[in-house]
Amino acid sequence: MKGERILILTRHYAPEPTGSAPPLQQLAEWLAAQNLPTEVVTSRPSYPETRIFAGYEHGQRDQAVENGVAVRRYAANPPRGAGLLGRVIPEARFAAQLLFARITGRLTPSAQVISLCPSILTVVAALAFRRRGGRHVVVVHDIQSGLGAALGSRAVRAVLGVLRRVERWSLNRADHLIVLSQAMADSLTALGIHTPLTILPPQVDCQAIRPLPRPLNAPPTLMYSGNLGRKQGLGQLLDLAAILLRDAPEIVIVVRGEGAMKADMIARIAQEKLDNVRMMPLVPVERISEALAEGDVHLVPQIADGGDFAVPSKAFAIMAAGRPFVTTAGRDSSIARLAEDSAAFDLVPPYDAQAFADAVIALLGDVERRRVLGENGRRYAETHADTDVVMRRTLRILQDSRGSASIDAKRIENQ
């Protein structure tokens, strides 16, 4: 291996099974496989659960080399509560740990630094690690102020002004931003952020995730797989389940995941006797293709404004698996634009349970359309979101010493 290390600062990393951790793990391991020294500094894993994972809670893997990547983990407090404010304490602690390590010399700067946002405090801390003349690239998976406004409690709204100023200050001091969608790019511009940016989807390993036949003799199956949190708008799944139990009781809804809303979902399922819902754990990564194949149609619910600021990474995994899905999102959202580009899934308005039910029933009843949507999704994932495609573009951005000179007049390079 040669050259100075690439330093990745992210609160989320392996073995967390959902969210930002898998794409950051793929990025780090891909870089290491190119003989580029790569170090990840992260927290002990907990997402999407509310406790540190077994085998990590006492620091057993605080220093490790994993698939060629040097990994350093710090002690962590899992988020308490499902909202934005519940994430502030663990994010602030991680940022403080990074800065303390920088001040004491335990963690040294690098000429190539990658940090992950939605944790804007991680981005702030990362500014202290870019060597003079180096590059700091921020991977933006969520815009916290936008999600905070969408989730919308009074306490959250009270701090949004401060949060927006922190986002503006820190992101304008990075060298380049990688965002998931045009709508996210537009939102950052509206916040007053002028840093050059590139639109890249969250990558998916199209070799590891591949289309498989549905299980024999299985009932018609809808599937949700991922984090069980507030921004997913999971109440819509149970509203859907209530209608299907009445109108199409043969349909089963499988919900795989962990998260802050799981207990509430289980309580409501019991209270309303939603016997068509099956709550299951996430599967190991080596079984993901098999698990995704169990769903004839997948479900990607979102809160009303959540799609303005993020494209769920699960959408690309579903497309790689050759399965169609139905999402709840506005017509001007990021995922609506993805629907137009990919022709791989259907869109219904958020919190319209009858429209949600009508869409899934129609799709379950049309085998040929499911096949076409699935093939369109697989083709789109291979062309635009496959790991190797996204990683090579990311590496060019990280190594581009020309900065904004490589960006067109609109600042946005939609590669």
Coordinates of C-alpha atoms in Angstrom, one line a residue:
M1 CA 0.0 0.0 0.0
K2 CA 1.2 3.5 -0.8
G3 CA 0.6 7.1 0.0
E4 CA -0.9 9.0 2.9
R5 CA -4.0 7.5 4.4
I6 CA -7.5 8.5 3.5
L7 CA -9.3 9.4 6.8
I8 CA -13.1 8.7 7.0
L9 CA -14.9 10.2 10.0
T10 CA -18.4 8.8 10.5
R11 CA -20.5 8.0 13.5
H12 CA -22.1 5.1 11.6
Y13 CA -20.1 2.1 10.3
A14 CA -20.0 -1.7 10.2
P15 CA -21.5 -3.8 11.5
E16 CA -24.6 -1.6 11.6
P17 CA -26.9 -3.2 9.0
T18 CA -28.9 -0.3 7.7
G19 CA -28.7 3.4 7.1
S20 CA -25.4 5.1 6.3
A21 CA -23.1 2.4 7.6
P22 CA -23.2 -0.1 4.7
P23 CA -22.3 2.5 2.0
L24 CA -19.5 3.9 4.2
Q25 CA -18.2 0.4 4.8
Q26 CA -18.3 -0.3 1.1
L27 CA -16.5 2.9 0.3
A28 CA -13.7 2.2 2.9
E29 CA -13.2 -1.3 1.8
W30 CA -13.2 -0.4 -1.9
L31 CA -10.6 2.2 -1.3
A32 CA -8.5 -0.3 0.7
A33 CA -8.8 -2.8 -2.1
Q34 CA -7.3 -0.2 -4.5
N35 CA -4.2 -0.3 -2.3
L36 CA -5.1 3.1 -0.8
P37 CA -4.4 3.2 3.0
T38 CA -7.7 3.9 4.6
E39 CA -8.6 4.6 8.3
V40 CA -12.2 4.9 9.6
V41 CA -12.9 6.6 12.9
T42 CA -16.3 5.9 14.2
S43 CA -18.5 5.1 17.2
R44 CA -19.3 1.7 18.7
P45 CA -22.2 0.4 16.7
S46 CA -25.8 0.7 17.9
Y47 CA -28.0 1.7 14.9
P48 CA -30.9 1.0 14.4
E49 CA -31.1 -0.5 17.9
T50 CA -31.0 1.5 21.1
R51 CA -28.0 -0.3 22.7
I52 CA -24.4 -1.0 21.7
F53 CA -24.1 -4.2 19.8
A54 CA -22.9 -7.3 21.7
G55 CA -19.2 -7.9 21.3
Y56 CA -18.5 -4.1 21.1
E57 CA -20.0 -2.8 24.3
H58 CA -16.7 -3.1 26.3
G59 CA -14.4 -1.9 23.6
Q60 CA -13.5 -5.4 22.3
R61 CA -13.1 -4.0 18.8
D62 CA -12.2 -0.4 19.4
Q63 CA -8.9 -1.0 17.4
A64 CA -9.2 -3.4 14.5
V65 CA -8.3 -4.0 10.9
E66 CA -11.3 -5.1 9.0
N67 CA -11.0 -6.2 5.3
G68 CA -7.9 -4.0 4.9
V69 CA -9.4 -1.0 6.7
A70 CA -7.9 0.3 10.0
V71 CA -10.9 1.0 12.2
R72 CA -10.9 3.0 15.4
R73 CA -14.1 3.0 17.5
Y74 CA -15.0 5.4 20.4
A75 CA -17.4 4.7 23.3
A76 CA -20.9 5.9 22.4
N77 CA -24.3 6.7 23.8
P78 CA -27.0 5.3 21.6
P79 CA -29.7 7.9 20.6
R80 CA -32.5 8.2 23.1
G81 CA -35.8 8.8 21.4
A82 CA -36.8 8.9 17.7
G83 CA -36.5 12.6 17.0
L84 CA -33.7 15.0 16.1
L85 CA -33.1 16.1 19.6
G86 CA -32.5 12.5 20.7
R87 CA -29.5 12.3 18.4
V88 CA -27.8 15.5 19.6
I89 CA -26.0 14.0 22.7
P90 CA -24.3 11.1 20.9
E91 CA -23.4 13.3 17.9
A92 CA -21.9 15.9 20.2
R93 CA -20.0 13.3 22.2
F94 CA -18.5 11.8 19.0
A95 CA -17.5 15.3 17.7
A96 CA -15.9 16.1 21.1
Q97 CA -14.0 12.8 21.0
L98 CA -12.6 13.6 17.6
L99 CA -11.5 17.1 18.6
F100 CA -9.9 15.7 21.8
A101 CA -8.0 13.1 19.8
R102 CA -6.8 15.9 17.4
I103 CA -5.7 18.2 20.2
T104 CA -3.8 15.4 22.1
G105 CA -2.2 14.1 18.9
R106 CA -3.9 10.7 19.1
L107 CA -5.5 11.3 15.7
T108 CA -3.5 13.1 13.1
P109 CA -4.6 15.2 10.1
S110 CA -4.7 13.8 6.5
A111 CA -4.6 15.3 3.0
Q112 CA -7.8 13.4 2.1
V113 CA -10.7 13.5 4.6
I114 CA -14.2 12.2 4.2
S115 CA -16.9 13.0 6.7
L116 CA -20.6 11.9 6.9
C117 CA -23.6 14.2 7.3
P118 CA -26.4 14.0 8.7
S119 CA -24.2 14.4 11.7
I120 CA -23.3 18.0 11.0
L121 CA -21.2 18.1 14.2
T122 CA -19.0 15.4 12.7
V123 CA -18.5 17.7 9.7
V124 CA -17.5 20.5 12.0
A125 CA -14.9 18.3 13.8
A126 CA -13.6 17.0 10.4
L127 CA -12.5 20.5 9.5
A128 CA -9.7 20.2 12.1
F129 CA -8.3 17.1 10.3
R130 CA -7.7 18.4 6.7
R131 CA -4.1 19.0 6.2
R132 CA -3.2 22.3 4.6
G133 CA -3.6 22.0 0.9
G134 CA -5.7 18.8 1.3
R135 CA -9.3 17.8 0.5
H136 CA -12.3 17.5 2.7
V137 CA -15.2 15.8 1.0
V138 CA -18.6 15.6 2.8
V139 CA -21.0 12.8 2.0
V140 CA -24.5 14.2 2.6
H141 CA -27.1 11.5 3.3
D142 CA -29.5 13.8 5.1
I143 CA -30.0 17.5 5.8
Q144 CA -30.7 17.6 9.5
S145 CA -32.4 21.0 9.5
G146 CA -34.7 19.8 6.7
L147 CA -35.6 16.6 8.4
G148 CA -36.0 18.4 11.7
A149 CA -38.5 20.8 10.1
A150 CA -40.4 17.8 8.6
L151 CA -40.5 15.9 11.9
G152 CA -41.6 19.2 13.4
S153 CA -41.9 19.3 17.2
R154 CA -41.9 22.7 18.9
A155 CA -38.6 21.9 20.6
V156 CA -37.0 21.0 17.3
R157 CA -38.2 24.1 15.6
A158 CA -36.7 26.2 18.3
V159 CA -33.2 25.1 17.4
L160 CA -33.6 25.0 13.6
G161 CA -32.2 28.5 13.1
V162 CA -29.0 27.5 15.0
L163 CA -28.7 24.2 13.1
R164 CA -29.1 25.9 9.7
R165 CA -26.3 28.4 10.6
V166 CA -24.0 25.5 11.7
E167 CA -24.8 23.7 8.4
R168 CA -24.1 26.8 6.4
W169 CA -20.8 27.6 8.2
S170 CA -19.4 24.0 8.1
L171 CA -20.5 22.9 4.7
N172 CA -19.2 26.1 3.1
R173 CA -15.8 25.2 4.5
A174 CA -15.6 21.8 2.9
D175 CA -14.0 21.3 -0.5
H176 CA -16.7 19.2 -2.1
L177 CA -20.1 17.8 -1.3
I178 CA -21.5 14.5 -2.5
V179 CA -25.3 14.5 -2.4
L180 CA -28.0 11.9 -3.2
S181 CA -30.3 13.9 -5.4
Q182 CA -31.0 17.1 -7.3
A183 CA -33.6 18.1 -4.8
M184 CA -31.0 17.8 -2.0
A185 CA -28.6 19.9 -4.1
D186 CA -31.4 22.5 -4.5
S187 CA -32.1 22.5 -0.7
L188 CA -28.4 23.1 0.1
T189 CA -28.3 26.0 -2.4
A190 CA -31.4 27.5 -0.7
L191 CA -29.6 27.2 2.7
G192 CA -26.8 29.4 1.2
I193 CA -24.2 26.7 0.7
H194 CA -21.9 27.4 -2.3
T195 CA -19.4 24.5 -2.0
P196 CA -19.0 22.5 -5.3
L197 CA -21.1 19.4 -5.3
T198 CA -21.8 16.2 -7.2
I199 CA -24.9 14.1 -7.3
L200 CA -24.3 10.4 -6.7
P201 CA -26.8 7.8 -5.5
P202 CA -26.0 5.7 -2.4
Q203 CA -24.1 2.7 -3.9
V204 CA -25.4 -0.8 -3.9
D205 CA -23.3 -4.0 -4.5
C206 CA -25.1 -5.5 -7.5
Q207 CA -22.9 -8.6 -7.3
A208 CA -24.0 -9.3 -3.7
I209 CA -27.6 -8.3 -4.2
R210 CA -29.2 -10.0 -7.2
P211 CA -32.7 -11.1 -8.3
L212 CA -33.9 -14.4 -7.0
P213 CA -37.2 -16.3 -7.5
R214 CA -39.9 -15.7 -5.0
P215 CA -40.4 -18.6 -2.5
L216 CA -42.7 -21.4 -3.7
N217 CA -46.2 -21.5 -2.3
A218 CA -45.7 -18.2 -0.4
P219 CA -48.8 -15.9 0.0
P220 CA -48.8 -12.5 -1.7
T221 CA -46.2 -10.6 0.3
L222 CA -45.5 -7.0 0.9
M223 CA -42.2 -6.2 2.6
Y224 CA -40.6 -3.3 4.5
S225 CA -37.0 -3.7 5.6
G226 CA -34.9 -1.2 7.4
N227 CA -34.9 1.3 10.3
L228 CA -38.0 1.6 12.3
G229 CA -37.7 5.3 13.0
R230 CA -39.9 8.4 12.9
K231 CA -38.7 9.7 9.5
Q232 CA -39.9 6.5 7.9
G233 CA -43.6 7.4 8.6
L234 CA -44.2 3.8 9.6
G235 CA -47.8 4.5 10.8
Q236 CA -48.6 4.4 7.1
L237 CA -47.7 0.7 7.0
L238 CA -50.2 -0.1 9.8
D239 CA -52.9 2.1 8.2
L240 CA -52.3 0.1 5.0
A241 CA -52.4 -3.2 7.0
A242 CA -55.8 -2.2 8.4
I243 CA -57.3 -1.7 4.9
L244 CA -55.8 -4.8 3.5
L245 CA -57.0 -6.9 6.5
R246 CA -60.5 -5.8 5.5
D247 CA -60.2 -5.9 1.7
A248 CA -57.5 -8.4 0.9
P249 CA -56.8 -10.5 4.0
E250 CA -54.7 -13.0 2.0
I251 CA -51.9 -10.4 1.6
V252 CA -49.1 -10.6 4.2
I253 CA -47.0 -7.6 5.3
V254 CA -43.5 -8.6 6.5
V255 CA -41.7 -5.9 8.5
R256 CA -37.9 -6.5 9.1
G257 CA -36.0 -4.1 11.2
E258 CA -35.1 -2.4 14.5
G259 CA -35.5 1.1 15.8
A260 CA -37.1 3.5 18.1
M261 CA -40.6 3.0 16.8
K262 CA -40.6 -0.8 17.0
A263 CA -42.3 -1.0 20.4
D264 CA -45.1 1.4 19.3
M265 CA -45.7 -0.6 16.2
I266 CA -45.9 -3.9 18.1
A267 CA -48.4 -2.3 20.5
R268 CA -50.6 -1.0 17.8
I269 CA -50.5 -4.3 15.9
A270 CA -51.7 -6.1 19.0
Q271 CA -54.3 -3.4 19.8
E272 CA -55.9 -3.4 16.3
K273 CA -55.4 -7.2 15.8
L274 CA -53.5 -6.7 12.6
D275 CA -52.8 -10.4 12.1
N276 CA -51.6 -9.8 8.5
V277 CA -48.4 -8.1 9.8
R278 CA -45.3 -10.2 10.6
M279 CA -42.5 -8.4 12.6
M280 CA -39.1 -10.0 11.9
P281 CA -35.5 -9.2 12.6
L282 CA -33.1 -8.0 9.9
V283 CA -31.2 -10.8 8.2
P284 CA -27.4 -11.2 7.9
V285 CA -25.9 -9.5 4.9
E286 CA -25.1 -12.7 3.2
R287 CA -28.8 -13.5 3.1
I288 CA -30.0 -10.1 1.8
S289 CA -30.9 -11.3 -1.7
E290 CA -32.9 -14.2 -0.4
A291 CA -34.7 -11.9 2.1
L292 CA -35.5 -9.3 -0.5
A293 CA -36.9 -12.0 -2.9
E294 CA -39.5 -12.8 -0.3
G295 CA -41.3 -9.6 -1.1
D296 CA -43.5 -9.5 -4.2
V297 CA -43.8 -5.7 -3.7
H298 CA -41.7 -3.7 -1.3
L299 CA -42.9 -0.7 0.7
V300 CA -40.9 2.6 1.2
P301 CA -43.0 4.9 3.3
Q302 CA -41.8 8.4 4.2
I303 CA -43.1 11.4 6.1
A304 CA -44.7 14.1 4.1
D305 CA -41.6 16.2 3.6
G306 CA -38.9 13.6 4.2
G307 CA -38.4 12.8 0.6
D308 CA -37.3 16.4 0.0
F309 CA -34.1 15.9 1.8
A310 CA -33.1 12.2 1.4
V311 CA -33.5 9.3 -1.0
P312 CA -33.8 6.1 1.1
S313 CA -30.8 3.8 0.4
K314 CA -33.2 0.8 0.6
A315 CA -34.7 1.9 -2.7
F316 CA -31.5 1.0 -4.5
A317 CA -31.1 -2.3 -2.8
I318 CA -34.7 -3.2 -3.8
M319 CA -34.0 -2.2 -7.4
A320 CA -30.8 -4.3 -7.4
A321 CA -32.9 -7.2 -6.2
G322 CA -35.2 -6.8 -9.2
R323 CA -38.3 -6.1 -7.1
P324 CA -40.8 -3.2 -7.6
F325 CA -41.9 -1.0 -4.7
V326 CA -44.5 1.6 -3.8
T327 CA -43.3 4.7 -2.0
T328 CA -45.3 7.5 -0.3
A329 CA -43.8 10.9 -1.3
G330 CA -44.7 14.2 -2.9
R331 CA -44.6 14.7 -6.7
D332 CA -41.7 17.2 -6.3
S333 CA -39.6 15.0 -4.0
S334 CA -36.2 13.5 -4.7
I335 CA -37.7 10.0 -4.9
A336 CA -40.3 11.2 -7.3
R337 CA -37.6 12.3 -9.7
L338 CA -36.0 8.9 -9.2
A339 CA -39.3 7.2 -10.2
E340 CA -39.3 9.2 -13.4
D341 CA -35.6 8.4 -14.2
S342 CA -35.8 4.7 -13.4
A343 CA -39.4 3.6 -14.2
A344 CA -39.0 1.1 -11.4
F345 CA -41.6 1.8 -8.8
D346 CA -44.9 3.6 -8.1
L347 CA -45.6 6.7 -6.1
V348 CA -48.6 7.6 -3.9
P349 CA -49.2 10.7 -1.7
P350 CA -48.1 10.4 1.9
Y351 CA -50.7 9.5 4.5
D352 CA -53.3 8.4 1.9
A353 CA -53.8 4.9 3.1
Q354 CA -56.5 4.1 0.5
A355 CA -54.2 5.2 -2.4
F356 CA -51.4 3.1 -0.8
A357 CA -53.7 0.1 -0.6
D358 CA -55.0 0.5 -4.2
A359 CA -51.4 0.8 -5.5
V360 CA -50.1 -2.4 -3.9
I361 CA -53.2 -4.4 -4.7
A362 CA -53.0 -3.4 -8.3
L363 CA -49.3 -4.3 -8.5
L364 CA -49.7 -7.6 -6.8
G365 CA -52.4 -8.5 -9.3
D366 CA -50.2 -7.6 -12.3
V367 CA -47.3 -10.1 -12.6
E368 CA -46.1 -8.7 -16.0
R369 CA -45.9 -5.1 -14.7
R370 CA -44.0 -6.3 -11.6
R371 CA -41.5 -8.0 -13.9
V372 CA -41.0 -4.9 -16.1
L373 CA -40.6 -2.6 -13.1
G374 CA -38.2 -5.1 -11.5
E375 CA -36.1 -5.3 -14.6
N376 CA -36.0 -1.5 -15.0
G377 CA -34.9 -1.2 -11.4
R378 CA -32.1 -3.7 -11.8
R379 CA -30.8 -2.0 -15.0
Y380 CA -30.9 1.4 -13.3
A381 CA -29.0 0.1 -10.2
E382 CA -26.3 -1.5 -12.4
T383 CA -25.8 1.6 -14.5
H384 CA -26.0 4.3 -11.9
A385 CA -25.6 2.9 -8.4
D386 CA -23.4 -0.1 -8.5
T387 CA -20.6 0.1 -6.0
D388 CA -17.7 0.2 -8.6
V389 CA -19.4 3.0 -10.6
V390 CA -20.0 5.2 -7.6
M391 CA -16.7 4.5 -5.9
R392 CA -14.6 5.5 -9.0
R393 CA -16.5 8.8 -9.2
T394 CA -16.0 9.3 -5.4
L395 CA -12.3 8.7 -5.7
R396 CA -12.0 11.2 -8.6
I397 CA -13.7 13.8 -6.4
L398 CA -11.4 13.1 -3.4
Q399 CA -8.2 13.3 -5.5
D400 CA -9.2 16.3 -7.6
S401 CA -6.8 19.0 -6.5
R402 CA -8.3 21.5 -8.9
G403 CA -11.3 22.2 -6.6
S404 CA -14.1 24.3 -8.1
A405 CA -12.2 24.7 -11.4
S406 CA -13.5 21.2 -12.3
I407 CA -17.2 22.2 -11.7
D408 CA -19.4 23.7 -14.3
A409 CA -21.1 27.1 -14.0
K410 CA -24.0 25.6 -12.0
R411 CA -21.7 23.9 -9.5
I412 CA -23.5 20.7 -10.0
E413 CA -21.8 17.8 -11.8
N414 CA -24.5 15.2 -12.3
Q415 CA -22.1 12.4 -13.3

